[in-house]
Every structure is written in structure tokens, then in C-alpha cells.
Coordinates of C-alpha atoms in Angstrom, one line a residue:
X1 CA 16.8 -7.6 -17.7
X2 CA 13.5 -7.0 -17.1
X3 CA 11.2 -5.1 -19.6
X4 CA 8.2 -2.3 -18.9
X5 CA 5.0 -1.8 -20.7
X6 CA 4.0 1.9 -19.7
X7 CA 0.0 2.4 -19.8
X8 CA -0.3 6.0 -19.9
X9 CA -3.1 8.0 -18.9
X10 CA -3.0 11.7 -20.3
X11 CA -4.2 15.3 -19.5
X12 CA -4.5 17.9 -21.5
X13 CA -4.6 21.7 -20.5
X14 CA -5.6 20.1 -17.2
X15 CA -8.5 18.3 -17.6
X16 CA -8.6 14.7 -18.2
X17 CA -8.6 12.7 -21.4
X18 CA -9.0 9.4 -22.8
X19 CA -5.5 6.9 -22.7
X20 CA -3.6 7.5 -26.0
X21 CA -0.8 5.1 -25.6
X22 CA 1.3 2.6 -24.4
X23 CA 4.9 2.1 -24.8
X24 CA 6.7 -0.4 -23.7
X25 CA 10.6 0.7 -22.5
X26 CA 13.7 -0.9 -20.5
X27 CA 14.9 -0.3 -17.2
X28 CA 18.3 1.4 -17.7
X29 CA 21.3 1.8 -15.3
X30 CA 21.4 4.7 -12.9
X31 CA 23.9 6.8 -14.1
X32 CA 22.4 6.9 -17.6
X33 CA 18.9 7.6 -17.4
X34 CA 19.1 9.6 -14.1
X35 CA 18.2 13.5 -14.0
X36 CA 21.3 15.8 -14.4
X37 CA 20.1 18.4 -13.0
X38 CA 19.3 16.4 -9.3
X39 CA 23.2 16.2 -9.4
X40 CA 23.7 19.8 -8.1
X41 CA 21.0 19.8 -5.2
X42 CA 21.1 15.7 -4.3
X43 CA 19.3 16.3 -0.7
X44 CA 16.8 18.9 -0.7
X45 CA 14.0 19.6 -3.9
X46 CA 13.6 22.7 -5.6
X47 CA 11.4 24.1 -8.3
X48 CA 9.0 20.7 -8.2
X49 CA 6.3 20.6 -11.0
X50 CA 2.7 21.2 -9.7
X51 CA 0.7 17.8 -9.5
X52 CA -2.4 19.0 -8.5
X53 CA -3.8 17.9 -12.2
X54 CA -3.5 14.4 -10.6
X55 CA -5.4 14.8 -7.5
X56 CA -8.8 16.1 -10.3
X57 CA -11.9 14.1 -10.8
X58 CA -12.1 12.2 -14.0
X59 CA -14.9 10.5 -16.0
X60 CA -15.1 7.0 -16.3
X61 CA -14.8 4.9 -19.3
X62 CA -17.3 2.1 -18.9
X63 CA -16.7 1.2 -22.7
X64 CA -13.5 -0.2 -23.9
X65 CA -11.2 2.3 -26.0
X66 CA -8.4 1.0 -28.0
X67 CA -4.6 2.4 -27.0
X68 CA -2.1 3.4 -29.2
X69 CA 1.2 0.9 -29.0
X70 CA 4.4 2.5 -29.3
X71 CA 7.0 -0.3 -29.0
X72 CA 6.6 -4.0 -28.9
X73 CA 3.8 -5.9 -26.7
X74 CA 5.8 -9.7 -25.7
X75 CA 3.9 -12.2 -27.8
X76 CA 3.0 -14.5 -24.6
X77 CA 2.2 -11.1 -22.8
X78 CA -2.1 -11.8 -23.0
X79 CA -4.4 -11.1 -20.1
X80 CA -5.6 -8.2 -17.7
X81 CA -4.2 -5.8 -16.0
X82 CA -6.8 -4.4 -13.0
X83 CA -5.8 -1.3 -11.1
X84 CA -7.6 0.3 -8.2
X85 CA -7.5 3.8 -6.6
X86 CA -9.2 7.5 -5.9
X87 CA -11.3 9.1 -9.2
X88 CA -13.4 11.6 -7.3
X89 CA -12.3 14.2 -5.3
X90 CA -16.1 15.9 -4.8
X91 CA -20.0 16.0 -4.6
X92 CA -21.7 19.6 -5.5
X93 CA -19.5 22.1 -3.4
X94 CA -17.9 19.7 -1.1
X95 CA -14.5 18.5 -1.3
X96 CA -12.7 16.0 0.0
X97 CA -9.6 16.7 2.4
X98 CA -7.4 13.3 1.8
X99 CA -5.8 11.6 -1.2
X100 CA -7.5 8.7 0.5
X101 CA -10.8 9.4 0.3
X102 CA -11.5 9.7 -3.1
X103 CA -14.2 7.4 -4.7
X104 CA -12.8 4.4 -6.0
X105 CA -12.2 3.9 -10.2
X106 CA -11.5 0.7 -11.3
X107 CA -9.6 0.2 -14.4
X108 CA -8.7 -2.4 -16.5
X109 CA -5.9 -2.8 -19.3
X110 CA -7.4 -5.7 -21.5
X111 CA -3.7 -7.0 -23.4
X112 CA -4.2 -9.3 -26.6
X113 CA -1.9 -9.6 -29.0
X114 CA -0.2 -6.2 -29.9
X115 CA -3.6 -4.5 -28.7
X116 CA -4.5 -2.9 -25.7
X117 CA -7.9 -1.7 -24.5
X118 CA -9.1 0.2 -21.8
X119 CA -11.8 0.4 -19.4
X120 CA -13.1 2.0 -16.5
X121 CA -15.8 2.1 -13.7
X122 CA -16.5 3.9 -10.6
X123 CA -17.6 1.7 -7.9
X124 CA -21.0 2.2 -6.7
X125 CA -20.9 1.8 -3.1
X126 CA -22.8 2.4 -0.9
X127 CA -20.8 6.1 -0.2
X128 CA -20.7 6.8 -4.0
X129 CA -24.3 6.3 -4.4
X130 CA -25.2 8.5 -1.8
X131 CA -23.4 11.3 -2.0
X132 CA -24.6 11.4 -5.3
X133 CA -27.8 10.9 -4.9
X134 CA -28.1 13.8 -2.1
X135 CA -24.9 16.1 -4.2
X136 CA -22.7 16.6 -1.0
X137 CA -20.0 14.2 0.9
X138 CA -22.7 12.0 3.3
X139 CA -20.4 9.6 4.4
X140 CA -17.0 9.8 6.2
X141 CA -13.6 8.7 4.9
X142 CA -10.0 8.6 6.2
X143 CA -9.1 12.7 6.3
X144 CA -12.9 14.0 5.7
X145 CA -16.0 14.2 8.1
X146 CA -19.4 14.3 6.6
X147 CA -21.2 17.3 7.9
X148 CA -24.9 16.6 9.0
X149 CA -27.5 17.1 6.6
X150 CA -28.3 20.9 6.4
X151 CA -32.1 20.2 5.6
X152 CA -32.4 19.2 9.2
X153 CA -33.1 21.3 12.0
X154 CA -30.5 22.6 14.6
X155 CA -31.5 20.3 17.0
X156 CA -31.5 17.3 14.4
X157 CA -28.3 18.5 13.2
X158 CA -26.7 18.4 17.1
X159 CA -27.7 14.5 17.7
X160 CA -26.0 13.5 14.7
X161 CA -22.4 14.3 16.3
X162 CA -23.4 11.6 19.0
X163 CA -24.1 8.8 16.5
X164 CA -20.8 6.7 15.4
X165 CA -20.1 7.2 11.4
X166 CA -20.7 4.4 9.8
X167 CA -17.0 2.5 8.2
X168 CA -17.2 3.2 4.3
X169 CA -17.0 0.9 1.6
X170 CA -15.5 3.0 -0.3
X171 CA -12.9 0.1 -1.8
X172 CA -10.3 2.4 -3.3
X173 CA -7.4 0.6 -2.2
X174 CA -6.8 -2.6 -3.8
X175 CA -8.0 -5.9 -5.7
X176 CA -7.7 -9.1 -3.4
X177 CA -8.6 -12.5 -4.3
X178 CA -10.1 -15.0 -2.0
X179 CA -11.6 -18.8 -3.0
X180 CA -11.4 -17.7 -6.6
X181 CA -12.9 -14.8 -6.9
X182 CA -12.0 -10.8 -7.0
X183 CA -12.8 -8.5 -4.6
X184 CA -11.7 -4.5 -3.8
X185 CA -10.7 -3.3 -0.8
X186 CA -9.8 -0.6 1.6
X187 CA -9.3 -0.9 5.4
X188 CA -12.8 -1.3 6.9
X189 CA -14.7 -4.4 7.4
X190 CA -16.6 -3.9 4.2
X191 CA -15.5 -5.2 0.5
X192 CA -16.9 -5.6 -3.0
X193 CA -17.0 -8.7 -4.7
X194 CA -16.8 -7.3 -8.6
X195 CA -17.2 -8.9 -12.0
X196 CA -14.0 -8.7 -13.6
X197 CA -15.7 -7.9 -17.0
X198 CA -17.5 -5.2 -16.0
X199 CA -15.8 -3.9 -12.9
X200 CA -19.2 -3.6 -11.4
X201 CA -19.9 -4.7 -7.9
X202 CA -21.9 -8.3 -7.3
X203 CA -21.6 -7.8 -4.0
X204 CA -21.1 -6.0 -0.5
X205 CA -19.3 -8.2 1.7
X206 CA -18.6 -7.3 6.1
X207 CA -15.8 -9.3 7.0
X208 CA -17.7 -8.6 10.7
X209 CA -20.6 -11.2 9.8
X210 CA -18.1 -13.7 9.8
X211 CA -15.2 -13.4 11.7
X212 CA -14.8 -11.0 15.1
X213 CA -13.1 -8.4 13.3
X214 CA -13.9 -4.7 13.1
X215 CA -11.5 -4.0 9.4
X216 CA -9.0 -5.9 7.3
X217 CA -6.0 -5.2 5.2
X218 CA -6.0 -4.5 1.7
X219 CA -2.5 -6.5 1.4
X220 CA -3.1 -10.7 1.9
X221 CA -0.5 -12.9 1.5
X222 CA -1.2 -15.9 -0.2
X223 CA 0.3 -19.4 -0.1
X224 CA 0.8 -21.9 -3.3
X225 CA -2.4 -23.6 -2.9
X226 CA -4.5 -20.2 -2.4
X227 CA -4.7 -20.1 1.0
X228 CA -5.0 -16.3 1.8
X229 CA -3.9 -15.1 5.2
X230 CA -5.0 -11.6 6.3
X231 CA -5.0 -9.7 9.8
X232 CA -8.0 -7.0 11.1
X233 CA -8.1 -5.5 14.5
X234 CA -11.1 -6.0 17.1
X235 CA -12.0 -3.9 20.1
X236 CA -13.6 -5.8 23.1
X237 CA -13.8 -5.0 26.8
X238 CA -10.3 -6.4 27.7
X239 CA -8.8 -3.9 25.0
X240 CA -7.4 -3.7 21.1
X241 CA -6.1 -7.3 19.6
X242 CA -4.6 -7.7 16.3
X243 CA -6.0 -10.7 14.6
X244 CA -4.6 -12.9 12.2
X245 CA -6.8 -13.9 9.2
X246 CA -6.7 -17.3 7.2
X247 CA -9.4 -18.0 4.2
X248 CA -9.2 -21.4 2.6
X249 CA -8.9 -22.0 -0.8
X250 CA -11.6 -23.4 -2.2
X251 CA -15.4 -22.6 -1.9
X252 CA -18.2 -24.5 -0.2
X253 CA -21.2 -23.5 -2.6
X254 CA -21.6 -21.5 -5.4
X255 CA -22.4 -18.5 -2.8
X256 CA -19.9 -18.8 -0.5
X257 CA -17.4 -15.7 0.2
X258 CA -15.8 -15.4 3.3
X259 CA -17.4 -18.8 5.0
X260 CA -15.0 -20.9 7.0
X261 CA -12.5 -17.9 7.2
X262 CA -10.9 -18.2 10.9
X263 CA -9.0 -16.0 13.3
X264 CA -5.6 -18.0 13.7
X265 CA -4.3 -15.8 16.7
X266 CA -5.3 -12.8 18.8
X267 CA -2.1 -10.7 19.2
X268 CA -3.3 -8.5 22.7
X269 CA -2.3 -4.5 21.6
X270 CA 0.6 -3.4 24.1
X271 CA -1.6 -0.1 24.8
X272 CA -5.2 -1.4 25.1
X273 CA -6.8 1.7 23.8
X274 CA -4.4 2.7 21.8
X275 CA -3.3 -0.1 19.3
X276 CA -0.9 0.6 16.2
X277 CA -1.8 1.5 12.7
X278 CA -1.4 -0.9 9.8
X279 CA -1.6 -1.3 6.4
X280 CA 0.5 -4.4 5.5
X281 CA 2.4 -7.6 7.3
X282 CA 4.7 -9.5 6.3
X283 CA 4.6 -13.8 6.2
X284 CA 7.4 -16.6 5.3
X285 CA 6.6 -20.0 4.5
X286 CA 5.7 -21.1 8.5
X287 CA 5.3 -18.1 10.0
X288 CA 3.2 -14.3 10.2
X289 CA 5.1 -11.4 11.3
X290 CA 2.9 -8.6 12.7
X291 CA 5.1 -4.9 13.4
X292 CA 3.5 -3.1 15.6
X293 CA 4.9 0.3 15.2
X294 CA 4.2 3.3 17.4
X295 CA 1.9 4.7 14.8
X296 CA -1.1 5.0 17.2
X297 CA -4.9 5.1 16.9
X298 CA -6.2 6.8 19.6
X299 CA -9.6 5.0 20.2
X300 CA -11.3 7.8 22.5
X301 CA -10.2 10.6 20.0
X302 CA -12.3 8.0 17.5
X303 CA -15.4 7.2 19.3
X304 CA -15.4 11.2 19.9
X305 CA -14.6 12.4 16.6
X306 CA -17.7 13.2 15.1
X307 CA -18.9 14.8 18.1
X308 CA -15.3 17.3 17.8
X309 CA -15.6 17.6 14.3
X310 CA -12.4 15.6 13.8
X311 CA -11.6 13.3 11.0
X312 CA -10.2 10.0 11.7
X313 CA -6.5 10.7 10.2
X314 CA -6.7 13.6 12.9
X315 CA -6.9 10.5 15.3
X316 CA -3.3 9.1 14.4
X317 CA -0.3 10.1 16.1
X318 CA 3.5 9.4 16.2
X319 CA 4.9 8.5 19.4
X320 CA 9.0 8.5 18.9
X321 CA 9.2 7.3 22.5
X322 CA 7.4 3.4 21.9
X323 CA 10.0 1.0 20.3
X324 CA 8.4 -1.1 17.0
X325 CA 7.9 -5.0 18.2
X326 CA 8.1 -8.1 15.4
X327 CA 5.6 -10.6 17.1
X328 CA 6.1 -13.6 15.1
X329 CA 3.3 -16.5 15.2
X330 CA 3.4 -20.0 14.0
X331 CA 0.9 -19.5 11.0
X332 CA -0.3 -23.3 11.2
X333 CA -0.7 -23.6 15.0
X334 CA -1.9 -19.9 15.8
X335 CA 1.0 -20.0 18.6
X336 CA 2.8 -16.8 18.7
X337 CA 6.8 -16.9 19.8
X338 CA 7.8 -16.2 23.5
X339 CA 10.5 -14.1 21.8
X340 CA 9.4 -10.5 21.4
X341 CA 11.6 -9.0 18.9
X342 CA 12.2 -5.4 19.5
X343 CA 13.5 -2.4 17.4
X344 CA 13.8 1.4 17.3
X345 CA 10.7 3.0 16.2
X346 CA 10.1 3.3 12.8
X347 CA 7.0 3.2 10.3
X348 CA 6.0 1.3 7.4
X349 CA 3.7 1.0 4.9
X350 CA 4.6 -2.3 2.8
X351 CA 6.9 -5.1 3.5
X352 CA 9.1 -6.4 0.5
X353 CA 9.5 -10.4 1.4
X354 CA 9.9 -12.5 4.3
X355 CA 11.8 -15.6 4.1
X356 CA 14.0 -18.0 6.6
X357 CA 16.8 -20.0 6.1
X358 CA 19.1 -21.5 8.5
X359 CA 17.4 -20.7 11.6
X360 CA 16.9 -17.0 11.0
X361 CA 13.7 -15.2 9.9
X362 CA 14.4 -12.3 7.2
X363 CA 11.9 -9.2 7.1
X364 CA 12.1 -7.0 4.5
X365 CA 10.4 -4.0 4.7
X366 CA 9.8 -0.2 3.3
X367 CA 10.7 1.8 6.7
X368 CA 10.5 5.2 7.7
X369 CA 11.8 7.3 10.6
X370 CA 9.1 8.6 11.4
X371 CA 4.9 8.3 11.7
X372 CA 4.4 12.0 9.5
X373 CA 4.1 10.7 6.0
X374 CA 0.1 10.9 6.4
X375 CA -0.3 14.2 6.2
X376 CA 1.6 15.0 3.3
X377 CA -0.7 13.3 0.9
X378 CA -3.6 16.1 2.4
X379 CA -5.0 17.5 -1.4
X380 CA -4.2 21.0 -0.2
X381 CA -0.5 19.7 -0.1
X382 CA -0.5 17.4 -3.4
X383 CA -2.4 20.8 -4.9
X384 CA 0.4 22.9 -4.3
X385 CA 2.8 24.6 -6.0
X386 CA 6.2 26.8 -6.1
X387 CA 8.1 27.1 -3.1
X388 CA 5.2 25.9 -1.0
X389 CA 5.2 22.2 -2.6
X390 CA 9.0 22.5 -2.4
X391 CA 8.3 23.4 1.4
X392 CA 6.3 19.9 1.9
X393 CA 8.7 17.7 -0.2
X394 CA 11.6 18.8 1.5
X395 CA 10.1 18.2 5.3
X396 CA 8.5 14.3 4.2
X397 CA 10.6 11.4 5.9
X398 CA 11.5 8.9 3.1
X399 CA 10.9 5.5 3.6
X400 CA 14.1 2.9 2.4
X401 CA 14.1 -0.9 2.2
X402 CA 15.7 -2.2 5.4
X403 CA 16.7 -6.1 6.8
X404 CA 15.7 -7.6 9.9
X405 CA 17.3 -10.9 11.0
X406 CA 15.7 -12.7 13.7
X407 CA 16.8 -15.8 15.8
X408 CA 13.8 -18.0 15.6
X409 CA 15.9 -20.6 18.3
X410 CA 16.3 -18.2 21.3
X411 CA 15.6 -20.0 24.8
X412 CA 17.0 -20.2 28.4
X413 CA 20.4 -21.2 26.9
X414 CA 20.7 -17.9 24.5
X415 CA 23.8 -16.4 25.7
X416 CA 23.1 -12.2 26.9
X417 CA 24.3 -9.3 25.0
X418 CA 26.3 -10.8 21.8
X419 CA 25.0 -10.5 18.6
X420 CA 23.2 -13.8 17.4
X421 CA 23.0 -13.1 14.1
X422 CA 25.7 -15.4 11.9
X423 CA 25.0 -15.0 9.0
X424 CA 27.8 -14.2 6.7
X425 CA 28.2 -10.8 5.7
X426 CA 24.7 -9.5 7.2
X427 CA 25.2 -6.4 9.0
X428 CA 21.8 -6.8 10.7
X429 CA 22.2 -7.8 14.9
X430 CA 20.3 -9.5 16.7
X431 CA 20.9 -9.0 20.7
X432 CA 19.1 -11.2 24.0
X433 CA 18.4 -8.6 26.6
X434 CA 16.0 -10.4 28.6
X435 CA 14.5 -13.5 28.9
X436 CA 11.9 -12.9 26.1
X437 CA 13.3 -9.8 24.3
X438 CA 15.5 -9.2 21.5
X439 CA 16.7 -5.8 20.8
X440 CA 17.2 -6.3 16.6
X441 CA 19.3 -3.4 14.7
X442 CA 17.9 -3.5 10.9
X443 CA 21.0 -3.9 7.8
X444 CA 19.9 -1.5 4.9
X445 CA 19.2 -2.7 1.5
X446 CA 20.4 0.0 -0.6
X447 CA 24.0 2.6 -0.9
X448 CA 23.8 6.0 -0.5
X449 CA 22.7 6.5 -4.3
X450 CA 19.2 5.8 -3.8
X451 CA 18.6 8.7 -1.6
X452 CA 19.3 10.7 -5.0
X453 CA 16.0 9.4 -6.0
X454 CA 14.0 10.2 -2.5
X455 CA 13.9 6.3 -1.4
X456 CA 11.5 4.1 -2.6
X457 CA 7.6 2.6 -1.9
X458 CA 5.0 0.1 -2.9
X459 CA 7.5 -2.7 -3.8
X460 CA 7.2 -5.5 -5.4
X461 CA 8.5 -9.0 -6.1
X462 CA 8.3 -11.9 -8.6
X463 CA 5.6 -13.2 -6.3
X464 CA 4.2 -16.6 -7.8
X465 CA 8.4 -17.7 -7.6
X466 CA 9.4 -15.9 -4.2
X467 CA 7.2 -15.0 -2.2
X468 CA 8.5 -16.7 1.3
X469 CA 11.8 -17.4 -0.6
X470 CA 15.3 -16.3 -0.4
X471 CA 15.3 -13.6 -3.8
X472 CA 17.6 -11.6 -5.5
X473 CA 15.3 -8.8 -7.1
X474 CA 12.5 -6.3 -6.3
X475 CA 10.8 -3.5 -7.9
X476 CA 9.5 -0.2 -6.4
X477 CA 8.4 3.2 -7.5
X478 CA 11.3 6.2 -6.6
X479 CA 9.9 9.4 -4.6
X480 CA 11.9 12.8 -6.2
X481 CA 8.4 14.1 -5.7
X482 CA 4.8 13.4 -3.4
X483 CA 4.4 11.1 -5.0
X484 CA 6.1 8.4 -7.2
X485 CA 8.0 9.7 -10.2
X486 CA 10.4 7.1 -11.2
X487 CA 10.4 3.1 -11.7
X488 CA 13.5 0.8 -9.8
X489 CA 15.0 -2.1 -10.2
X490 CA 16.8 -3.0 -6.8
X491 CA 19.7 -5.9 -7.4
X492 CA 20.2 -7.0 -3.5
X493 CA 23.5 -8.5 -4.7
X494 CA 26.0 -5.6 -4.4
X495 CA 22.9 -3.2 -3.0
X496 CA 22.3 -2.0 -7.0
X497 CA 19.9 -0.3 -8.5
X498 CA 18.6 0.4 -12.4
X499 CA 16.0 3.5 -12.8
X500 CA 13.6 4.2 -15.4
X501 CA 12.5 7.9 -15.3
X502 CA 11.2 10.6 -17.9
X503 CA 10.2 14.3 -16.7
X504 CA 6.7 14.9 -15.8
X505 CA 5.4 11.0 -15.7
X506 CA 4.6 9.7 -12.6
X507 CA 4.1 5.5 -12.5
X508 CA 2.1 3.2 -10.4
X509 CA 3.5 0.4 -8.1
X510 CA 5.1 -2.0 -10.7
X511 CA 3.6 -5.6 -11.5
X512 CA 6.3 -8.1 -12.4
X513 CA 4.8 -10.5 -14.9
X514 CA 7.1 -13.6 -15.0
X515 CA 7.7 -14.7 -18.9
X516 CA 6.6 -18.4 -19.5
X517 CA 8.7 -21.0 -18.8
X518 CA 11.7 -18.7 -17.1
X519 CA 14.4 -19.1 -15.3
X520 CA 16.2 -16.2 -14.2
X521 CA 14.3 -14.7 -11.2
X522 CA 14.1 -11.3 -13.3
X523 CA 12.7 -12.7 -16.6
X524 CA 9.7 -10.7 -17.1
X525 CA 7.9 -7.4 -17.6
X526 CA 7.3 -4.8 -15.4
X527 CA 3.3 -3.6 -15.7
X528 CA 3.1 0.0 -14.2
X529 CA 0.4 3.0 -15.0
X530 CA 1.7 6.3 -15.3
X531 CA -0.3 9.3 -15.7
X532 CA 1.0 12.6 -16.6
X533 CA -0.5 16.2 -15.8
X534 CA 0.8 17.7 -19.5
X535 CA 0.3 16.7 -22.5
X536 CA 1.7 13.3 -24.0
X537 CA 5.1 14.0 -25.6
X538 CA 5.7 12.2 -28.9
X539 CA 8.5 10.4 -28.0
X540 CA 9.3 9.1 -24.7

């Protein structure tokens, strides 16, 4: 069974203070650990504890503080632990309107021995620095429009809604790693290449100067030999095309970044002006699957935006009447399949695996039923409170891991309208309706129990081992609230689930650190922050 270290990050009478501990606990069955009193209202929250301690501004640590241990740190457990996400929510009066858009603190969990320290450092990009420097929000982010400088005159002030906003590099999404070295990320064209010692930025790098790509993921996928494979949209005259992204390994000089990254295939966008939303895809050993879900940017509401006042979350819509479509491409010839595989819409965030085996493709994913979820991490909501935060919980669409099973050998001999998916016990279909579309209906991963802890998001797998492979085991944080308030162990063998929860702690996505030498797919530790918005308890 797998273990987890818990890094906790503490408040006190709502204001933020420095890491006191760490413990490090065991996933535990379901029926044991789970809440008692979820039992008598299983579908719909009541009487949620206020969060809005979490969505505060905190200080950074730039020097390294030593944690208190309460358990037992592995003996072969040694290394660093780097974690990314939103630290500051304003500049003078201004205040940011999205979860997103907070200024990126980087953290780092140095683990030696039995000691743990911890660091932490707000990257100073190019937003940070001047929003600062003027004490107000100058440059837009996801859910918030900077408002033109209030020094200039009216007129001054009025041209300013004509000129595009410039994409941030506000990097609060992620750590990536290409040719060796570490970068953060968010969804624009613009990165930070940072010194893992100091979490300070070396470098602003624009995917744009070399590769025709107007953004990139924060979620690569990676093959053994470091080989990262990405995708980023681009916007030409003919319309929206979602690009697929491969970085070699290795550098060519002691500068080099992105050089000799490559655009493997240009997937066209089946509404030229209004291309789907992304924020992850999913890849098995020969092949990149792209879902293009009808979570919609509206390119005209973008270019207009500033001039309407209108952030660009405002510019996102759900559009329940486009089915989601799994273009697959060849990810060493750049040819895509003639196949379009088709489904009922749905949304997603993160994919879980992708593997194939016997002539089927697998895609494992996070999916929703619907394109909403933005909105509910808007501060006002995640600052809530009483029957009002009850109010949002209860209306969010959970998102649940789900199955697809595609035919990669469908041609002109593909018999019409039976299900050509044989693999035994798989309760996913797979159905030819035309010459180059298959309708696919998805199998779900999970029994009714997990909707007791409001799904599950930002899984996670034994990566290094199997990634592209058939696996048994993932790990995912549990949603009883906005955000995640448990830790879960899914079993895909018999659909079962183990839960680590404790009231008033809510943990990050969990990082499976295999143990050296193992066997056993699940040998390991589980690496997960959790932050509470009350005081530390003494025992956990």
C-alpha cells in the first residue's frame, strides 16, 4: 500500500504562517476513514466550511525553514519536491477576479534524511514586476482585465481599449522539463526557465520565437528518452489549428531552450473561429490523442475584449449541442487517423493514461458533463460562506474518471453499426457510422461510492513505470468541497477505492514517488501539500 508524506502549510486566525509540519500517514479503506456525517446527505453539501483563508495572499519564504516531522520520512525518500500555483491575490486596492490569476509562488520541499525544509519565491515576471512597481493589476490574466492607467487622460485612457493585452507570463500553473532543464508554466506562449536552488527565474522564454504557436500546455508528456511532446494552438488566415509539439531531448549548446522543437501535425479546428479549450492531452506509446471538446473560445469576443471590458474567461462558453471528437495522430509520422472518433459532449481537464493493447487505444480521462466548472473557482465564490457556498457546491458538475476504447484498424471493411470493441469485460462501445466516424460510448472507472466523495481531479500515475502502459493504480484528489479535500487511491481492478481525509485539510494533486528497486506498481509514497485555513491540530 502506498504511503503519504503530508507537507502542511498552516494559518492561524486567518492569516498565513510559516509550515510547522509534516506527517507522513496511510491511505486507509473507504469505509473506515470516510466522514460519518456525509452518510445522511450523500448527494447534495450542506453546512461547508468557509475556504476563503485559502484564496489570501501570503509572504514568501525565500530562506529555507526547517519542518517539524511527525511520523517517519522513508530512508531512500531524499530529493525535492517543487510545487507551483497562485500566492497573490492583489496590488494596492485592486483585486483579482479568478483563482487563476494569482501571481505565481514557487515552493520547494528540500527532503534529507528525516529533515525537511522549506522554501519559497514569487516569480518575478514580467506581470509581477509591474504591478508592483506601479501598485495596481497592469497586466491581464484569465478572469481579470487591467484597467488603463488612471494617470492618463480620457482620451489616452479610450485608445488603450483598441490595443490587444499583451499574453502574461504569469507561470502559475506548473513545473515542465525540457532538454534538462526546469521551466514554469501557464497557458500562453511565454515560460520561465528557473534555478531550481533558488526558484528564481534565468529566463523568459516565447514559445512563438520558435515554433508557429500562439500558447502551450502546462501538461507535456514525456517519452523514456526525454523526448517531450506538447500541443499549442495558432490562428492564421485559413482559421484555428491545434498543433502538436515535440522537443528533443538533448541540448545543442549550453544556451539552447526550445531550439529544434517542431510542430509534428496541424490538427485544422472544426469551427475556424471558434476552436476548443484545452488544458491537457493525452499520448500512448505511438500515438497523440487531442479531445476537442465543445468548450469554445470565441475568438471575436477575444480580439474585442478589452475594448468591452470583458475578461478572457468571459470569452469561453459551453455549447451542449457539439459532440467531443478523439483525433488521434501517429506521433512519429505527424499523420493523423482518417478515423474521427466521436463522443457525447463532455469536458475535461486532465487525462489519467493512455495505452494500447491488442489493437485498441485506451483513453483515460477526468470528464465532466458539462463546460461550467470555470466559474466556480471566481474568488467571490471560493470566498464564500453559509448557504451561499453550499449554493455553488451543490450546482458544480463533478468530473469522474471514464474509458474510451478505440479501434485503431477501422477501414472500408469495418462492418456498420455493431460494437467493435472486444475486449473482454469492457463496457466501453465503439460503433462505425460512416466511413470515417466512430460514435464511442465511454465505460466508467469507478462504482457509485465515489460520488460520496464529489468525484475526483488532477490524477496521477506511477509515471516513470506507466505512462503509455496498461496500469492497475491511480491517485487523485476527492471534491466534498471547491476544491480538493481528500486524497484517493483508485484500484481499477474491481473499480475500488482507498481515501485518506481529515476535516479542514485540503491536499494538492498527489505525486507518486516509486520506492527503489520495486516491483508492485503501488510501491511508493504519495507526495501531496495540504494547507489548512485553522489552526494545525496536534494530532492528525
Amino acid at each position: 500500500m502506498a504511503g503519504l508524506v503530508s507537507v502542511f502549510g498552516c494559518y492561524r486566525n486567518f492569516k498565513p504562517v510559516r509550515i510547522q509540519r509534516v506527517a507522513f500517514l496511510r491511505l486507509t479503506g473507504a469505509s473506515t476513514r470516510a466522514m460519518a456525517t456525509e452518510e445522511k446527505n450523500r448527494w447534495r453539501a450542506k453546512g461547508l466550511p468557509c475556504i476563503a483563508p485559502l484564496v489570501s495572499s501570503v509572504n514568501e519564504t525565500t530562506v529555507p525553514i526547517t519542518t517539524e516531522i511527525h511520523g517517519h520520512v522513508p530512508a531512500w525518500l531524499s530529493g525535492s519536491l517543487y510545487r507551483n500555483g497562485p500566492g497573490k491575490f492583489e496590488f494596492g486596492t485592486q483585486t483579482y477576479n479568478h483563482w487563476f490569476d494569482g501571481m505565481a509562488l514557487l515552493h520547494k520541499f528540500k527532503i534529507k534524511g528525516n529533515q525537511v525544509t522549506y522554501k519559497s519565491h514569487f516569480l518575478r515576471s514580467d506581470s509581477y514586476k509591474a504591478n508592483s512597481e506601479h501598485n495596481r493589476i497592469t497586466a491581464s490574466e484569465f478572469g481579470t482585465l487591467a484597467m488603463p492607467d488612471p494617470c492618463k487622460n480620457f482620451f489616452q485612457r479610450f485608445l488603450t481599449r483598441f490595443v490587444m493585452p499583451k499574453p502574461t507570463d504569469n507561470a502559475s500553473v506548473h513545473f515542465v522539463k525540457y532538454k534538462g532543464d526546469y521551466y514554469v508554466s501557464t497557458e500562453t506562449n511565454l515560460m520561465h526557465r528557473v534555478d531550481l536552488e533558488t526558484l528564481m527565474s534565468k529566463e523568459k522564454v516565447d514559445w512563438s520565437k520558435f515554433i508557429a504557436v500562439n500558447g502551450a500546455t502546462a501538461h507535456p508528456h514525456y517519452d523514456p528518452d526525454g523526448t517531450a511532446y506538447n500541443m499549442g494552438n495558432s490562428y492564421t488566415k485559413k482559421g484555428a489549428f491545434y498543433n502538436i509539439i515535440r522537443v528533443p531531448p538533448e541540448k545543442t549548446g549550453p544556451e539552447d531552450s526550445l531550439q529544434e522543437a517542431k510542430v509534428v501535425c496541424s490538427i485544422p479546428s472544426a469551427n475556424k473561429n471558434k476552436p476548443s479549450y484545452y488544458h491537457s492531452f493525452a499520448m500512448s506509446e505511438n500515438y497523440v490523442v487531442f479531445i476537442e471538446q465543445p468548450l469554445k473560445l470565441d475568438l471575436l469576443q477575444i480580439l474585442t475584449g478589452k475594448l468591452r471590458g470583458r475578461a478572457l474567461n468571459t470569452c469561453i462558453y459551453w455549447d451542449p449541442h457539439q459532440e467531443t471528437v478523439l483525433h488521434v495522430v501517429n506521433k512519429h509520422t505527424g499523420k493523423p487517423s482518417a478515423v474521427k472518433y466521436q463522443a457525447r459532449p463532455l469536458s475535461f481537464f486532465h487525462q489519467i493514461n493512455a495505452f494500447e493493447e491488442d489493437g485498441f487505444l485506451m483513453v483515460d480521462l477526468c470528464c465532466l458533463d458539462d463546460g461550467r466548472v470555470m466559474n466556480n473557482f471566481l474568488i467571490q465564490n471560493l470566498r464564500k460562506s453559509g448557504e451561499a457556498l453550499d449554493e455553488v457546491y451543490n450546482e458544480m458538475c463533478f468530473a469522474f474518471p471514464r474509458r474510451f476504447v478505440l479501434p485503431l484498424h477501422v477501414d472500408e471493411n469495418t462492418p456498420y453499426g455493431q460494437n467493435l470493441n472486444t475486449r473482454h469485460c469492457s463496457l466501453a462501445t465503439a460503433m462505425k457510422m460512416s466511413k470515417d466516424v466512430v460514435f464511442c460510448t465511454h465505460e466508467d472507472l469507478h462504482g457509485d461510492d465515489l460520488r460520496e466523495y464529489g468525484g475526483l481531479e488532477f490524477p496521477q500515475i506511477n509515471y516513470a513505470r506507466y505512462n503509455t502502459r496498461p496500469y492497475r493504480y491511480f491517485y487523485a484528489c476527492g471534491f466534498r468541497h471547491l476544491v480538493g479535500d481528500s486524497l484517493i487511491k483508485m484500484d481499477l481492478q474491481g473499480k475500488k477505492f482507498k481515501v485518506w481525509y481529515q476535516p479542514d485539510f485540503y491536499p494538492s494533486e498527489p505525486i507518486f514517488v516509486p520506492s527503489p528497486g520495486a516491483v508492485d506498481e503501488d510501491d511508493g509514497v504519495i507526495l501531496s501539500v495540504v494547507i489548512t485555513p485553522i489552526q494545525v491540530r496536534d494530532q492528525l
